[in-house]
Amino acid sequence: MPSLAKYLSDVPGFDVKASEWLQLLVGDWSLLSDLLRSDLVLWVLTDAGPLAVAHCRPTTGPTVYYEDPVSLLVTEEEDPQLVEVLRGRSASSSAAVVQREEREALRILAPVRTDSRTVAVVAVECPVPLAPASLNDARQAELGRHLLRMMATGAYPIVGAPIAPRRGAPRVVDGIVELDEQGLMLWASPNALSAFHRFGVDGDLSGRSLAELSTELIQSRSPVDESLPLVLMGRAAWRSDMQARGGTLSLRAVPLTEQGARVGAIILVRDVSELRRRERELMTRDATIREVHHRVKNNLQTVAALLRLQSRRMSSPEARDALGEAMRRVSTIALVHESLLQGSEEAVYFDEVIDRCLRLAVDAASATVRSEDAPETGAPQVEVRTEKIGKAGMVPAEQATPLALVITELATNAVEHGLSSTGGTLTIRSERTGSRLRIHIEDDGAGMGSTPPTGLGTNIAQTLVQGELGGTLTWEDRPDGGTRATVDAYLDPVGR
């Protein structure tokens, strides 16, 4: 379910504060499930009887529920012990054998309390053990039972504890260390010992201070998270990374309390060296790509500026027009690189590119078109309005450049030929269905007549659509006057 608190809002008589407390518990109870190697089922009391509202399976052992029990409703006659604990008449229950999907399982009922009242019950259920538990399993189970006792007094979950803000959050299967109230190591799982040994901590770790051992390993010139000492001593429910010898350990501390006093801590340990290395590579790659796009954009803008300067020195109108068209095409490519510079993915939000292509095409083309009956000099320019309909969405970078050039060429062509004498409206209509993108460039001008458009810009657009986009480019007269050019292409998946 997306939100336990929202689900519980439909339960009569269940207040918001209790719902938020249970939401906090469910956000972190995988730790409890893994320590106890048990399924956890959260029960609340309704007018019709106990209702199962959440379920968690362990990653450290087998499950007893193949079918999710959420939304299961039982009556008081079917499970009187569960009702007793839910009503606060019993602090907890001893292990009892129950039937789960035609198999025997052991169940313990533990109350969830906050503000001195029982708001729910967690049923801890695991398969009936066939052999005595190992030392490792026994120590983990004892830590899990300690958290159950804290839960029964309202001390667990811990308010303000981090719920995996970054990737690589350590879990019980990664490694676990038990500390006493002084921060001395009482016990560590084999995976935790292996992680510390890889970081250079040799010998028996029992009775030694984890904070002192780690201080000797931390590189003096490496930045150190200010919360690291508190985590290593088990004094704060927080997460921190420790870097040493080119590797990284992710650590999470869960203080253990009794009657409000800290009596020890659980430290979860995970070697995230490879994960952090890949993250750094991605950050470096993204920074490099951004720098490349930035430099390409600047270079293209420089080329466009040089073309503009050169065109002003030309006495031939044909030469000025040719340089102006070249400048416009270079500027269009620069627009795509500028859009890529703004985003973190190798894709472009193409609707923004269309807006800028429209302005560029209309500004460049409308400066040269005038009314047929206007004098040669000092005549007012015709009015060209623009309209954008629909959404093009995200377009891969390698296809965004040719598509932007095509739209600019077709928009310029529509202004220079369709709207040159009368003015009117230039419309870009986008239709996106999955990977298929259709873009219509329409004008309400004189129309193309019986002769399809020709010229360098048209040839460029046709070549780009067929060669770079693998699509089609068609022209047709609009029923109510004017011309419509349609680009129909199938785009590559974004982030391929």
Tab-separated table of N, CA, C and O in Angstrom, residues 388-489:
chain	number	residue	atom	x	y	z
A	388	LYS	N	1.373	26.864	-30.246
A	388	LYS	CA	1.894	25.519	-30.009
A	388	LYS	C	0.811	24.698	-29.318
A	388	LYS	O	0.272	25.107	-28.277
A	389	ILE	N	0.521	23.541	-29.865
A	389	ILE	CA	-0.538	22.675	-29.348
A	389	ILE	C	0.055	21.293	-29.101
A	389	ILE	O	0.809	20.769	-29.933
A	390	GLY	N	-0.315	20.672	-27.981
A	390	GLY	CA	0.144	19.322	-27.691
A	390	GLY	C	1.511	19.299	-27.044
A	390	GLY	O	2.161	20.321	-26.837
A	391	LYS	N	1.952	18.074	-26.697
A	391	LYS	CA	3.226	17.876	-26.022
A	391	LYS	C	4.080	16.880	-26.805
A	391	LYS	O	3.606	15.818	-27.199
A	392	ALA	N	5.349	17.249	-26.990
A	392	ALA	CA	6.290	16.334	-27.641
A	392	ALA	C	7.010	15.466	-26.628
A	392	ALA	O	7.439	14.350	-26.950
A	393	GLY	N	7.190	15.956	-25.406
A	393	GLY	CA	7.830	15.163	-24.360
A	393	GLY	C	9.339	15.102	-24.505
A	393	GLY	O	9.976	15.950	-25.114
A	394	MET	N	9.916	14.050	-23.916
A	394	MET	CA	11.371	13.871	-23.919
A	394	MET	C	11.827	13.215	-25.222
A	394	MET	O	11.216	12.255	-25.688
A	395	VAL	N	12.911	13.741	-25.766
A	395	VAL	CA	13.482	13.232	-27.013
A	395	VAL	C	14.958	12.938	-26.776
A	395	VAL	O	15.674	13.771	-26.208
A	396	PRO	N	15.461	11.758	-27.188
A	396	PRO	CA	16.885	11.449	-27.017
A	396	PRO	C	17.764	12.494	-27.680
A	396	PRO	O	17.404	13.086	-28.713
A	397	ALA	N	18.936	12.727	-27.106
A	397	ALA	CA	19.813	13.796	-27.582
A	397	ALA	C	20.199	13.609	-29.039
A	397	ALA	O	20.248	14.578	-29.805
A	398	GLU	N	20.497	12.356	-29.438
A	398	GLU	CA	20.961	12.137	-30.807
A	398	GLU	C	19.881	12.400	-31.847
A	398	GLU	O	20.181	12.605	-33.027
A	399	GLN	N	18.607	12.399	-31.433
A	399	GLN	CA	17.522	12.694	-32.361
A	399	GLN	C	16.976	14.114	-32.190
A	399	GLN	O	16.255	14.601	-33.057
A	400	ALA	N	17.327	14.752	-31.081
A	400	ALA	CA	16.811	16.095	-30.825
A	400	ALA	C	17.398	17.114	-31.805
A	400	ALA	O	16.691	18.010	-32.279
A	401	THR	N	18.685	16.983	-32.122
A	401	THR	CA	19.324	17.950	-33.015
A	401	THR	C	18.719	17.932	-34.417
A	401	THR	O	18.305	18.971	-34.924
A	402	PRO	N	18.647	16.756	-35.100
A	402	PRO	CA	18.026	16.785	-36.430
A	402	PRO	C	16.560	17.193	-36.392
A	402	PRO	O	16.077	17.887	-37.285
A	403	LEU	N	15.826	16.801	-35.332
A	403	LEU	CA	14.423	17.169	-35.250
A	403	LEU	C	14.269	18.684	-35.080
A	403	LEU	O	13.375	19.301	-35.678
A	404	ALA	N	15.125	19.296	-34.280
A	404	ALA	CA	15.070	20.749	-34.105
A	404	ALA	C	15.384	21.468	-35.421
A	404	ALA	O	14.743	22.461	-35.768
A	405	LEU	N	16.370	20.965	-36.154
A	405	LEU	CA	16.694	21.564	-37.447
A	405	LEU	C	15.525	21.451	-38.418
A	405	LEU	O	15.215	22.398	-39.156
A	406	VAL	N	14.878	20.300	-38.437
A	406	VAL	CA	13.736	20.101	-39.328
A	406	VAL	C	12.626	21.091	-39.000
A	406	VAL	O	12.054	21.740	-39.896
A	407	ILE	N	12.300	21.224	-37.733
A	407	ILE	CA	11.215	22.128	-37.341
A	407	ILE	C	11.570	23.572	-37.693
A	407	ILE	O	10.730	24.345	-38.188
A	408	THR	N	12.823	23.960	-37.459
A	408	THR	CA	13.240	25.322	-37.792
A	408	THR	C	13.134	25.581	-39.288
A	408	THR	O	12.653	26.638	-39.725
A	409	GLU	N	13.584	24.621	-40.109
A	409	GLU	CA	13.518	24.789	-41.562
A	409	GLU	C	12.074	24.890	-42.034
A	409	GLU	O	11.721	25.755	-42.852
A	410	LEU	N	11.221	24.008	-41.518
A	410	LEU	CA	9.823	24.013	-41.961
A	410	LEU	C	9.088	25.261	-41.475
A	410	LEU	O	8.250	25.823	-42.204
A	411	ALA	N	9.396	25.690	-40.247
A	411	ALA	CA	8.753	26.908	-39.737
A	411	ALA	C	9.205	28.123	-40.532
A	411	ALA	O	8.394	29.002	-40.881
A	412	THR	N	10.495	28.186	-40.838
A	412	THR	CA	11.006	29.297	-41.639
A	412	THR	C	10.384	29.295	-43.026
A	412	THR	O	9.995	30.345	-43.567
A	413	ASN	N	10.278	28.106	-43.612
A	413	ASN	CA	9.676	27.973	-44.935
A	413	ASN	C	8.221	28.446	-44.929
A	413	ASN	O	7.752	29.117	-45.862
A	414	ALA	N	7.486	28.096	-43.854
A	414	ALA	CA	6.075	28.498	-43.767
A	414	ALA	C	5.947	30.009	-43.681
A	414	ALA	O	5.048	30.607	-44.296
A	415	VAL	N	6.841	30.671	-42.931
A	415	VAL	CA	6.757	32.129	-42.793
A	415	VAL	C	7.163	32.817	-44.093
A	415	VAL	O	6.495	33.741	-44.565
A	416	GLU	N	8.273	32.347	-44.682
A	416	GLU	CA	8.800	33.023	-45.864
A	416	GLU	C	7.917	32.854	-47.092
A	416	GLU	O	7.864	33.737	-47.951
A	417	HIS	N	7.209	31.718	-47.191
A	417	HIS	CA	6.423	31.447	-48.396
A	417	HIS	C	4.915	31.468	-48.148
A	417	HIS	O	4.167	32.101	-48.893
A	418	GLY	N	4.474	30.813	-47.082
A	418	GLY	CA	3.032	30.766	-46.845
A	418	GLY	C	2.470	32.055	-46.299
A	418	GLY	O	1.327	32.419	-46.592
A	419	LEU	N	3.237	32.761	-45.448
A	419	LEU	CA	2.714	33.950	-44.771
A	419	LEU	C	3.426	35.223	-45.198
A	419	LEU	O	3.286	36.256	-44.541
A	420	SER	N	4.186	35.163	-46.275
A	420	SER	CA	5.034	36.300	-46.646
A	420	SER	C	4.239	37.535	-47.045
A	420	SER	O	4.672	38.662	-46.803
A	421	SER	N	3.092	37.343	-47.643
A	421	SER	CA	2.348	38.499	-48.147
A	421	SER	C	1.137	38.849	-47.304
A	421	SER	O	0.697	39.997	-47.284
A	422	THR	N	0.585	37.877	-46.609
A	422	THR	CA	-0.658	38.116	-45.873
A	422	THR	C	-0.491	38.096	-44.364
A	422	THR	O	-1.359	38.588	-43.642
A	423	GLY	N	0.608	37.522	-43.886
A	423	GLY	CA	0.711	37.311	-42.451
A	423	GLY	C	-0.235	36.200	-42.025
A	423	GLY	O	-0.865	35.526	-42.850
A	424	GLY	N	-0.357	35.967	-40.728
A	424	GLY	CA	-1.256	34.929	-40.248
A	424	GLY	C	-0.673	34.193	-39.054
A	424	GLY	O	0.140	34.737	-38.297
A	425	THR	N	-1.086	32.942	-38.907
A	425	THR	CA	-0.720	32.153	-37.732
A	425	THR	C	0.101	30.942	-38.141
A	425	THR	O	-0.276	30.197	-39.059
A	426	LEU	N	1.203	30.732	-37.453
A	426	LEU	CA	2.033	29.544	-37.617
A	426	LEU	C	1.783	28.645	-36.413
A	426	LEU	O	1.954	29.066	-35.264
A	427	THR	N	1.365	27.415	-36.660
A	427	THR	CA	0.983	26.496	-35.593
A	427	THR	C	1.877	25.265	-35.618
A	427	THR	O	2.091	24.666	-36.673
A	428	ILE	N	2.387	24.883	-34.430
A	428	ILE	CA	3.118	23.623	-34.263
A	428	ILE	C	2.235	22.713	-33.415
A	428	ILE	O	1.930	23.029	-32.266
A	429	ARG	N	1.825	21.601	-34.000
A	429	ARG	CA	0.925	20.674	-33.309
A	429	ARG	C	1.664	19.353	-33.096
A	429	ARG	O	2.081	18.697	-34.063
A	430	SER	N	1.853	18.951	-31.821
A	430	SER	CA	2.586	17.725	-31.488
A	430	SER	C	1.626	16.651	-31.018
A	430	SER	O	0.715	16.912	-30.224
A	431	GLU	N	1.873	15.420	-31.487
A	431	GLU	CA	1.078	14.251	-31.088
A	431	GLU	C	2.053	13.145	-30.690
A	431	GLU	O	2.791	12.633	-31.533
A	432	ARG	N	2.084	12.796	-29.404
A	432	ARG	CA	3.025	11.788	-28.903
A	432	ARG	C	2.251	10.589	-28.381
A	432	ARG	O	1.383	10.694	-27.520
A	433	THR	N	2.555	9.419	-28.935
A	433	THR	CA	1.973	8.161	-28.470
A	433	THR	C	3.112	7.164	-28.303
A	433	THR	O	3.589	6.578	-29.275
A	434	GLY	N	3.561	6.976	-27.068
A	434	GLY	CA	4.689	6.079	-26.840
A	434	GLY	C	5.944	6.620	-27.497
A	434	GLY	O	6.363	7.750	-27.273
A	435	SER	N	6.544	5.801	-28.348
A	435	SER	CA	7.760	6.236	-29.040
A	435	SER	C	7.454	6.970	-30.348
A	435	SER	O	8.364	7.513	-30.970
A	436	ARG	N	6.196	6.987	-30.766
A	436	ARG	CA	5.835	7.658	-32.016
A	436	ARG	C	5.558	9.128	-31.769
A	436	ARG	O	4.809	9.499	-30.857
A	437	LEU	N	6.181	9.978	-32.573
A	437	LEU	CA	5.981	11.414	-32.471
A	437	LEU	C	5.609	11.970	-33.834
A	437	LEU	O	6.323	11.761	-34.814
A	438	ARG	N	4.477	12.645	-33.887
A	438	ARG	CA	4.041	13.338	-35.104
A	438	ARG	C	3.973	14.825	-34.789
A	438	ARG	O	3.336	15.243	-33.828
A	439	ILE	N	4.637	15.618	-35.628
A	439	ILE	CA	4.641	17.064	-35.463
A	439	ILE	C	4.134	17.692	-36.754
A	439	ILE	O	4.680	17.436	-37.835
A	440	HIS	N	3.090	18.493	-36.625
A	440	HIS	CA	2.506	19.196	-37.768
A	440	HIS	C	2.920	20.654	-37.704
A	440	HIS	O	2.724	21.317	-36.678
A	441	ILE	N	3.490	21.161	-38.789
A	441	ILE	CA	3.816	22.579	-38.923
A	441	ILE	C	2.827	23.170	-39.909
A	441	ILE	O	2.854	22.842	-41.101
A	442	GLU	N	1.926	24.034	-39.423
A	442	GLU	CA	0.814	24.518	-40.232
A	442	GLU	C	0.833	26.036	-40.329
A	442	GLU	O	1.219	26.731	-39.378
A	443	ASP	N	0.404	26.539	-41.461
A	443	ASP	CA	0.174	27.975	-41.608
A	443	ASP	C	-1.169	28.177	-42.297
A	443	ASP	O	-1.672	27.278	-42.991
A	444	ASP	N	-1.768	29.327	-42.089
A	444	ASP	CA	-3.065	29.639	-42.696
A	444	ASP	C	-2.897	30.659	-43.817
A	444	ASP	O	-3.746	31.519	-44.029
A	445	GLY	N	-1.773	30.528	-44.535
A	445	GLY	CA	-1.485	31.464	-45.607
A	445	GLY	C	-2.086	31.067	-46.935
A	445	GLY	O	-3.153	30.441	-47.012
A	446	ALA	N	-1.340	31.390	-48.005
A	446	ALA	CA	-1.856	31.220	-49.364
A	446	ALA	C	-1.914	29.770	-49.802
A	446	ALA	O	-2.642	29.426	-50.738
A	447	GLY	N	-1.155	28.880	-49.171
A	447	GLY	CA	-1.157	27.486	-49.606
A	447	GLY	C	-0.074	27.244	-50.639
A	447	GLY	O	0.425	28.169	-51.293
A	448	MET	N	0.298	25.977	-50.837
A	448	MET	CA	1.404	25.660	-51.748
A	448	MET	C	0.928	25.410	-53.170
A	448	MET	O	1.733	25.307	-54.096
A	449	GLY	N	-0.393	25.259	-53.379
A	449	GLY	CA	-0.893	25.001	-54.724
A	449	GLY	C	-0.574	23.580	-55.173
A	449	GLY	O	-0.485	22.655	-54.358
A	450	SER	N	-0.376	23.403	-56.460
A	450	SER	CA	-0.141	22.062	-57.000
A	450	SER	C	1.321	21.654	-56.966
A	450	SER	O	1.650	20.498	-57.223
A	451	THR	N	2.215	22.576	-56.643
A	451	THR	CA	3.651	22.287	-56.659
A	451	THR	C	4.172	22.130	-55.242
A	451	THR	O	4.079	23.079	-54.444
A	452	PRO	N	4.716	20.956	-54.865
A	452	PRO	CA	5.300	20.780	-53.532
A	452	PRO	C	6.467	21.734	-53.339
A	452	PRO	O	7.126	22.136	-54.301
A	453	PRO	N	6.740	22.149	-52.129
A	453	PRO	CA	7.828	23.091	-51.886
A	453	PRO	C	9.180	22.497	-52.265
A	453	PRO	O	9.412	21.297	-52.130
A	454	THR	N	10.057	23.335	-52.744
A	454	THR	CA	11.412	22.935	-53.104
A	454	THR	C	12.379	23.957	-52.513
A	454	THR	O	11.971	24.967	-51.951
A	455	GLY	N	13.640	23.679	-52.636
A	455	GLY	CA	14.641	24.595	-52.126
A	455	GLY	C	15.584	23.891	-51.179
A	455	GLY	O	15.378	22.729	-50.788
A	456	LEU	N	16.649	24.595	-50.782
A	456	LEU	CA	17.676	23.998	-49.931
A	456	LEU	C	17.119	23.603	-48.572
A	456	LEU	O	17.383	22.504	-48.072
A	457	GLY	N	16.337	24.495	-47.937
A	457	GLY	CA	15.780	24.181	-46.632
A	457	GLY	C	14.890	22.961	-46.658
A	457	GLY	O	14.935	22.108	-45.762
A	458	THR	N	14.056	22.865	-47.705
A	458	THR	CA	13.177	21.696	-47.840
A	458	THR	C	13.982	20.421	-48.032
A	458	THR	O	13.668	19.372	-47.435
A	459	ASN	N	15.024	20.481	-48.835
A	459	ASN	CA	15.870	19.307	-49.053
A	459	ASN	C	16.589	18.891	-47.773
A	459	ASN	O	16.731	17.691	-47.493
A	460	ILE	N	17.043	19.879	-47.011
A	460	ILE	CA	17.694	19.561	-45.737
A	460	ILE	C	16.722	18.857	-44.804
A	460	ILE	O	17.046	17.839	-44.173
A	461	ALA	N	15.500	19.403	-44.701
A	461	ALA	CA	14.499	18.791	-43.818
A	461	ALA	C	14.170	17.371	-44.259
A	461	ALA	O	14.092	16.448	-43.430
A	462	GLN	N	13.981	17.154	-45.558
A	462	GLN	CA	13.650	15.823	-46.070
A	462	GLN	C	14.780	14.834	-45.778
A	462	GLN	O	14.540	13.697	-45.347
A	463	THR	N	16.020	15.266	-45.980
A	463	THR	CA	17.167	14.390	-45.747
A	463	THR	C	17.303	14.024	-44.275
A	463	THR	O	17.560	12.865	-43.929
A	464	LEU	N	17.108	14.991	-43.394
A	464	LEU	CA	17.232	14.727	-41.958
A	464	LEU	C	16.133	13.790	-41.457
A	464	LEU	O	16.384	12.888	-40.652
A	465	VAL	N	14.911	14.001	-41.912
A	465	VAL	CA	13.800	13.151	-41.460
A	465	VAL	C	14.020	11.708	-41.908
A	465	VAL	O	13.849	10.760	-41.124
A	466	GLN	N	14.409	11.515	-43.159
A	466	GLN	CA	14.574	10.162	-43.673
A	466	GLN	C	15.860	9.504	-43.171
A	466	GLN	O	15.863	8.329	-42.786
A	467	GLY	N	16.961	10.279	-43.171
A	467	GLY	CA	18.246	9.690	-42.831
A	467	GLY	C	18.518	9.589	-41.343
A	467	GLY	O	18.971	8.560	-40.852
A	468	GLU	N	18.244	10.670	-40.576
A	468	GLU	CA	18.577	10.699	-39.155
A	468	GLU	C	17.445	10.192	-38.261
A	468	GLU	O	17.696	9.584	-37.227
A	469	LEU	N	16.212	10.458	-38.661
A	469	LEU	CA	15.070	10.084	-37.823
A	469	LEU	C	14.376	8.813	-38.291
A	469	LEU	O	13.570	8.240	-37.550
A	470	GLY	N	14.659	8.396	-39.506
A	470	GLY	CA	13.999	7.199	-40.030
A	470	GLY	C	12.508	7.357	-40.161
A	470	GLY	O	11.752	6.390	-40.007
A	471	GLY	N	12.058	8.595	-40.445
A	471	GLY	CA	10.624	8.846	-40.540
A	471	GLY	C	10.222	9.364	-41.913
A	471	GLY	O	10.935	9.173	-42.903
A	472	THR	N	9.082	10.010	-41.954
A	472	THR	CA	8.562	10.543	-43.216
A	472	THR	C	8.193	12.002	-43.044
A	472	THR	O	7.839	12.450	-41.944
A	473	LEU	N	8.280	12.743	-44.152
A	473	LEU	CA	7.906	14.148	-44.187
A	473	LEU	C	6.951	14.340	-45.356
A	473	LEU	O	7.301	14.050	-46.505
A	474	THR	N	5.745	14.814	-45.061
A	474	THR	CA	4.725	14.993	-46.100
A	474	THR	C	4.148	16.402	-46.028
A	474	THR	O	4.153	17.041	-44.966
A	475	TRP	N	3.654	16.875	-47.186
A	475	TRP	CA	2.997	18.178	-47.274
A	475	TRP	C	1.579	17.990	-47.800
A	475	TRP	O	1.309	17.068	-48.590
A	476	GLU	N	0.697	18.867	-47.355
A	476	GLU	CA	-0.667	18.856	-47.868
A	476	GLU	C	-1.303	20.219	-47.641
A	476	GLU	O	-0.879	20.993	-46.781
A	477	ASP	N	-2.312	20.508	-48.458
A	477	ASP	CA	-3.076	21.736	-48.271
A	477	ASP	C	-4.084	21.539	-47.153
A	477	ASP	O	-4.737	20.480	-47.054
A	478	ARG	N	-4.244	22.558	-46.332
A	478	ARG	CA	-5.248	22.496	-45.275
A	478	ARG	C	-6.624	22.769	-45.865
A	478	ARG	O	-6.762	23.577	-46.796
A	479	PRO	N	-7.671	22.123	-45.355
A	479	PRO	CA	-9.014	22.335	-45.904
A	479	PRO	C	-9.477	23.790	-45.809
A	479	PRO	O	-10.196	24.277	-46.694
A	480	ASP	N	-9.073	24.485	-44.758
A	480	ASP	CA	-9.521	25.868	-44.586
A	480	ASP	C	-8.455	26.863	-45.037
A	480	ASP	O	-8.471	28.031	-44.633
A	481	GLY	N	-7.520	26.413	-45.866
A	481	GLY	CA	-6.511	27.306	-46.411
A	481	GLY	C	-5.175	27.173	-45.711
A	481	GLY	O	-5.116	26.958	-44.505
A	482	GLY	N	-4.125	27.285	-46.498
A	482	GLY	CA	-2.798	27.171	-45.926
A	482	GLY	C	-2.165	25.819	-46.208
A	482	GLY	O	-2.691	24.996	-46.981
A	483	THR	N	-1.022	25.583	-45.567
A	483	THR	CA	-0.236	24.382	-45.819
A	483	THR	C	0.083	23.685	-44.511
A	483	THR	O	0.265	24.336	-43.466
A	484	ARG	N	0.138	22.365	-44.577
A	484	ARG	CA	0.505	21.560	-43.414
A	484	ARG	C	1.659	20.630	-43.799
A	484	ARG	O	1.547	19.861	-44.754
A	485	ALA	N	2.775	20.712	-43.057
A	485	ALA	CA	3.889	19.773	-43.202
A	485	ALA	C	3.884	18.865	-41.984
A	485	ALA	O	3.772	19.350	-40.844
A	486	THR	N	3.997	17.561	-42.201
A	486	THR	CA	3.896	16.591	-41.112
A	486	THR	C	5.162	15.755	-41.030
A	486	THR	O	5.559	15.129	-42.021
A	487	VAL	N	5.784	15.762	-39.857
A	487	VAL	CA	6.933	14.903	-39.576
A	487	VAL	C	6.427	13.730	-38.741
A	487	VAL	O	5.825	13.925	-37.684
A	488	ASP	N	6.668	12.524	-39.208
A	488	ASP	CA	6.198	11.305	-38.523
A	488	ASP	C	7.424	10.419	-38.292
A	488	ASP	O	8.049	9.948	-39.230
A	489	ALA	N	7.768	10.221	-37.002
A	489	ALA	CA	8.978	9.450	-36.690
A	489	ALA	C	8.775	8.645	-35.419
A	489	ALA	O	7.942	8.984	-34.571
